[in-house]
Short mmCIF file of C-alpha atoms and ligand atoms in Angstrom, two decimals:
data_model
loop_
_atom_site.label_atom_id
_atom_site.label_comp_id
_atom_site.label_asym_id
_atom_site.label_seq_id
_atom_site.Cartn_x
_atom_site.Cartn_y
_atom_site.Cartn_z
CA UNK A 1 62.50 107.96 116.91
CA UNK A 2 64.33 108.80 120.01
CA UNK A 3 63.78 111.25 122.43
CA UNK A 4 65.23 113.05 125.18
CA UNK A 5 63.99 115.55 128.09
CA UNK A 6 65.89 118.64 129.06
CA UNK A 7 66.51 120.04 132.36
CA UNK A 8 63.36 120.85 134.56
CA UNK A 9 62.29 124.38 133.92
CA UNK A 10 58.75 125.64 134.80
CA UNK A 11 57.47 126.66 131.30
CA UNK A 12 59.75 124.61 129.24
CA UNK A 13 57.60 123.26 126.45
CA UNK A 14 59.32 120.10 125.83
CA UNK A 15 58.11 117.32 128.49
CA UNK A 16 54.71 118.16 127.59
CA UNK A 17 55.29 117.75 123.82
CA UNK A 18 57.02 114.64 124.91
CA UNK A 19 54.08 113.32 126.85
CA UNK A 20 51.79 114.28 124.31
CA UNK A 21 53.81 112.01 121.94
CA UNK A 22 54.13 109.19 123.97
CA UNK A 23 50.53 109.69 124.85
CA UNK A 24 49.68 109.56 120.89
CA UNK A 25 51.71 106.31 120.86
CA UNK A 26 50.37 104.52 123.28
CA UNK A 27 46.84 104.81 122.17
CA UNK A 28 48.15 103.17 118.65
CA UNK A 29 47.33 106.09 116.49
CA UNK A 30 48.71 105.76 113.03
CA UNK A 31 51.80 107.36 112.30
CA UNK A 32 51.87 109.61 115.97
CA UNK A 33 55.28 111.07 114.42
CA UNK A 34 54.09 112.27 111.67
CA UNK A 35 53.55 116.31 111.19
CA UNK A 36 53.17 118.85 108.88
CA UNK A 37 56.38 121.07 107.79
CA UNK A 38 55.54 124.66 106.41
CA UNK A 39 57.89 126.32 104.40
CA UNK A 40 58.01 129.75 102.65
CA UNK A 41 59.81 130.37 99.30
CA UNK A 42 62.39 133.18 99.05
CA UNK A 43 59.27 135.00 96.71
CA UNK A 44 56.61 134.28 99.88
CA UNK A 45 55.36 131.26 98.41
CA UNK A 46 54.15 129.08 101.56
CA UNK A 47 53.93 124.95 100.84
CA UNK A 48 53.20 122.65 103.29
CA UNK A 49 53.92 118.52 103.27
CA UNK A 50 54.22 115.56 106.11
CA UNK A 51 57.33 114.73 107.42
CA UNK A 52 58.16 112.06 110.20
CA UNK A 53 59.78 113.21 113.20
CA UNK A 54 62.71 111.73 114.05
CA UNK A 55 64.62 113.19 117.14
CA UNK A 56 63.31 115.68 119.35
CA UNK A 57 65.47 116.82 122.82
CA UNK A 58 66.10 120.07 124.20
CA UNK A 59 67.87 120.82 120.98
CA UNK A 60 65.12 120.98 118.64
CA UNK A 61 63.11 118.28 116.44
CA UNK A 62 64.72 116.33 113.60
CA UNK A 63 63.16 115.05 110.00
CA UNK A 64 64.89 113.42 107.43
CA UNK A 65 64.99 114.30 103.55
CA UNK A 66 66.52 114.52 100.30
CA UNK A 67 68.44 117.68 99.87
CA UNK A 68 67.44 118.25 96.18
CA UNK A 69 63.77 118.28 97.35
CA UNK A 70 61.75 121.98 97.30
CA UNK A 71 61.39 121.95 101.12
CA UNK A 72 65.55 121.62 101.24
CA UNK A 73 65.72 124.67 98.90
CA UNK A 74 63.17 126.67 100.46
CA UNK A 75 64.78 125.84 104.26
CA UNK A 76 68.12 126.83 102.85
CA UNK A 77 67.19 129.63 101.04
CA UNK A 78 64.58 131.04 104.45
CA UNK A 79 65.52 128.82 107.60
CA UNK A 80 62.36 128.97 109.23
CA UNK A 81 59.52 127.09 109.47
CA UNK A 82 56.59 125.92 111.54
CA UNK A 83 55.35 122.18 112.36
CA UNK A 84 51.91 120.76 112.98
CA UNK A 85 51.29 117.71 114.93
CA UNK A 86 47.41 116.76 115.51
CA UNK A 87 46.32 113.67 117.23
CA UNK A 88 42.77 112.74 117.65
CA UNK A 89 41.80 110.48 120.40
CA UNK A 90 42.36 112.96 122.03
CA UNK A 91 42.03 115.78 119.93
CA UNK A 92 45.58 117.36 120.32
CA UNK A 93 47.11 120.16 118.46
CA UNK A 94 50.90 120.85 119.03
CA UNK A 95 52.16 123.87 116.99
CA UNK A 96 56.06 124.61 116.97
CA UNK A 97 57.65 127.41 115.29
CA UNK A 98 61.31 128.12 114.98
CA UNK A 99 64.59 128.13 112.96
CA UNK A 100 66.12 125.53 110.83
CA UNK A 101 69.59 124.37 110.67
CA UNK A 102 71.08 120.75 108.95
CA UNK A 103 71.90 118.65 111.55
CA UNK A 104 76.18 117.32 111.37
CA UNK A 105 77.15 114.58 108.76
CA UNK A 106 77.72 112.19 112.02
CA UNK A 107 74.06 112.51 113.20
CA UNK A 108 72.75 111.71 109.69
CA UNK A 109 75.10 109.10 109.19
CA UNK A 110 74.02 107.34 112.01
CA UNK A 111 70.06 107.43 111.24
CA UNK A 112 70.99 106.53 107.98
CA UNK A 113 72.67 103.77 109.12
CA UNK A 114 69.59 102.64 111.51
CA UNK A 115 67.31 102.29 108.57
CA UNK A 116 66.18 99.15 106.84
CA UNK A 117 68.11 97.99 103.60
CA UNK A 118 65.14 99.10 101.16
CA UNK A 119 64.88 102.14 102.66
CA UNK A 120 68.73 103.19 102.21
CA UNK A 121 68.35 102.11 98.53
CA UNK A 122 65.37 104.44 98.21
CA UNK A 123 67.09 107.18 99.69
CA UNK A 124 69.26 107.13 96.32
CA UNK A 125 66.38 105.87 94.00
CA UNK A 126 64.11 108.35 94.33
CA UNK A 127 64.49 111.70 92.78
CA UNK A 128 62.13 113.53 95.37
CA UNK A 129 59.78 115.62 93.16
CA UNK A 130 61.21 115.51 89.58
CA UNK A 131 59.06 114.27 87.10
CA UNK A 132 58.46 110.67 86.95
CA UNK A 133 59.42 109.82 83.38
CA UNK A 134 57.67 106.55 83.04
CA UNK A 135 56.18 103.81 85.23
CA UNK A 136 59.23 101.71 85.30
CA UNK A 137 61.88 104.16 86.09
CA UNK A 138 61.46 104.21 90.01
CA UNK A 139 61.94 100.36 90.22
CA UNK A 140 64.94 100.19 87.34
CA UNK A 141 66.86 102.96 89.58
CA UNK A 142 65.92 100.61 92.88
CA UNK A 143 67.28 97.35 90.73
CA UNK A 144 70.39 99.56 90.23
CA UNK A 145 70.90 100.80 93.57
CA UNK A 146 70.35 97.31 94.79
CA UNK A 147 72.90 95.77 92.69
CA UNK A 148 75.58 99.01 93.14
CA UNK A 149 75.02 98.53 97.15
CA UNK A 150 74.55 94.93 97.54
CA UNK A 151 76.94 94.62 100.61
CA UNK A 152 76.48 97.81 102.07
CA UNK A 153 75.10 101.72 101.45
CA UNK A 154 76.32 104.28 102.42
CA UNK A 155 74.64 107.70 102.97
CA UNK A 156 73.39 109.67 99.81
CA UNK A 157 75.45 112.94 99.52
CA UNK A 158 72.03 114.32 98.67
CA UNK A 159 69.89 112.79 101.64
CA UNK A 160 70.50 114.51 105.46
CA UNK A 161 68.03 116.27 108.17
CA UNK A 162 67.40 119.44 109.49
CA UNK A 163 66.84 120.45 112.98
CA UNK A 164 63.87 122.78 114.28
CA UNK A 165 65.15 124.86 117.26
CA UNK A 166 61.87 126.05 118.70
CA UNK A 167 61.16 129.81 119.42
CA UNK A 168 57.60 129.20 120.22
CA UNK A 169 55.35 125.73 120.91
CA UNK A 170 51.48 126.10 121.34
CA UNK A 171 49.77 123.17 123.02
CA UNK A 172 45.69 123.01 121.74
CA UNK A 173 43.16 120.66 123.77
CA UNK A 174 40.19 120.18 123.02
CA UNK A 175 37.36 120.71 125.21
CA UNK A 176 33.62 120.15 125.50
CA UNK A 177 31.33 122.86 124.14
CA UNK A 178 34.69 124.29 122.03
CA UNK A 179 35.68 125.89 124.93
CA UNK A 180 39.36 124.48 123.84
CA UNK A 181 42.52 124.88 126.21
CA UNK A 182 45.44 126.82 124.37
CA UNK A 183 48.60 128.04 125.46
CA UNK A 184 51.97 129.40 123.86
CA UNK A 185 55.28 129.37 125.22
CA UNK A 186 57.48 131.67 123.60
CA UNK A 187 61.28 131.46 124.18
CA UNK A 188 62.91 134.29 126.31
CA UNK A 189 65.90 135.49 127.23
CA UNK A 190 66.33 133.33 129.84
CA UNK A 191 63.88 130.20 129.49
CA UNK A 192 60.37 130.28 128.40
CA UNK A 193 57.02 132.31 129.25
CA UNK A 194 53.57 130.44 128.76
CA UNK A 195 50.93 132.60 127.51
CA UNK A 196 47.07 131.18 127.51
CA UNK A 197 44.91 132.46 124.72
CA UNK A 198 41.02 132.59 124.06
CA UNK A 199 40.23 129.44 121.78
C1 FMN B 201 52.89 110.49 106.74
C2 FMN B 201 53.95 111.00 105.79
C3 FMN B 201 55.26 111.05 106.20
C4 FMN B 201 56.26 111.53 105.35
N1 FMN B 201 57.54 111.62 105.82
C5 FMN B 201 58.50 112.18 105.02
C6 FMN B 201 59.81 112.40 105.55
O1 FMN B 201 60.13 112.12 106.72
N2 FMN B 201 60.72 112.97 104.72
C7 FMN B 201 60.42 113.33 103.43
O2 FMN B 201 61.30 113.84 102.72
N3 FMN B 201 59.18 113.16 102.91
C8 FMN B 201 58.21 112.60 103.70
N4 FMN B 201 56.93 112.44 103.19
C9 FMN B 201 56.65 112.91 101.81
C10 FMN B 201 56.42 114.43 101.84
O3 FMN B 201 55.15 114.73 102.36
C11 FMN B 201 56.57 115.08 100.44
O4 FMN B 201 55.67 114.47 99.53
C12 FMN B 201 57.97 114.97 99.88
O5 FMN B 201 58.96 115.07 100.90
C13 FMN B 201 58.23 116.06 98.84
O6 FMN B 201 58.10 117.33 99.43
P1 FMN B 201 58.66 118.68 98.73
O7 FMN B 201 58.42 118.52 97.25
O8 FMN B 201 57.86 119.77 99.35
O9 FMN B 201 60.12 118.78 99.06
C14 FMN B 201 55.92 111.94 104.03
C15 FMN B 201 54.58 111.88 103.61
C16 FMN B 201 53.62 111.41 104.46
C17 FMN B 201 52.18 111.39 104.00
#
């Protein structure tokens, strides 16, 4: 994924989230961009599934899917959700909460377009949570995908990303005797604030 800071600001959670990552991938952990996306249905219903992040600047952080999927349909219908990242070594907790918008054709275009062959034919294989109706059908629909896109594919009409535009971030660290460091920023009117809580 790529990354970006924004402008220096004294409680501006980004650069720490961004260290954090970084952190997470140095040390080799599996999947460091991986987090949890919670969603709630327009009835109150909440899920909750992995996603991989795949941008994250001063704009907000980006994940990939298919639009057909129940987490497109519950972000469209309530855009607003909360992310999970947890990385242990070093037992880190980074908890952002905000509102969701899709991000433009061009910026989903061009991820698209960064991703390996197989993956692109996936992206129009797979029917993201329908009902399987046999073994064989994910692989037929990849043999036809292949053969339909052999020279090139382009974007799935029903594949794009949405972008997370924080209102708060909560950093969690753990600490010896579970006397764990937390603290919230919460965006303001102008900037952020940084709030520590008990553990
Ligand atoms: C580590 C990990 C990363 C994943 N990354 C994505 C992703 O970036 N986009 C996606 O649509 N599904 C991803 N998935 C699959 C989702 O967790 C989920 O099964 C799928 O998107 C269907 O979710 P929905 O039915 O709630 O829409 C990932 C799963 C795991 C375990």
């Amino acid at each position: 994924m790529s990354e970006s800071a924004s402008a220096p600001g004294s409680h501006d959670p980004l650069p720490r989230f961004l260290d954090w990552l970084a952190d997470a991938r140095a040390r080799k952990l599996p999947e460091p961009s991986a987090m949890a996306l919670a969603t709630v249905s327009p009835d109150g219903a909440p899920s909750v599934r992995m996603v991989l992040l795949k941008h994250a600047d001063e704009h907000g952080f980006v994940f990939y899917t298919n639009l057909e999927s129940p987490k497109a349909a519950a972000l469209r219908a309530r855009p607003e959700a909360e992310l999970c990242f947890y990385w242990n070594p070093p037992g880190r907790q980074v908890r952002i909460h905000g509102t969701v918008t899709a991000v433009t054709d061009a910026e989903a275009d061009a991820y698209f377009a960064s991703r390996p062959y197989l993956s692109r034919v996936g992206a129009w294989a797979s029917e993201q949570s329908r009902p399987l109706p046999s073994a064989l059908a994910l692989p037929r629909r990849v043999a036809e995908f292949t053969l339909r896109f052999a020279a090139s594919v382009p974007r799935p009409p029903h594949w794009s990303g949405f972008r997370l535009a924080p209102t708060s971030v909560e950093f969690w660290e753990e600490k010896p005797y579970r006397l764990h460091e937390r603290i919230v920023h919460r965006r303001a009117s102008a900037g952020w604030t940084a709030t520590p809580l008990y553990p």
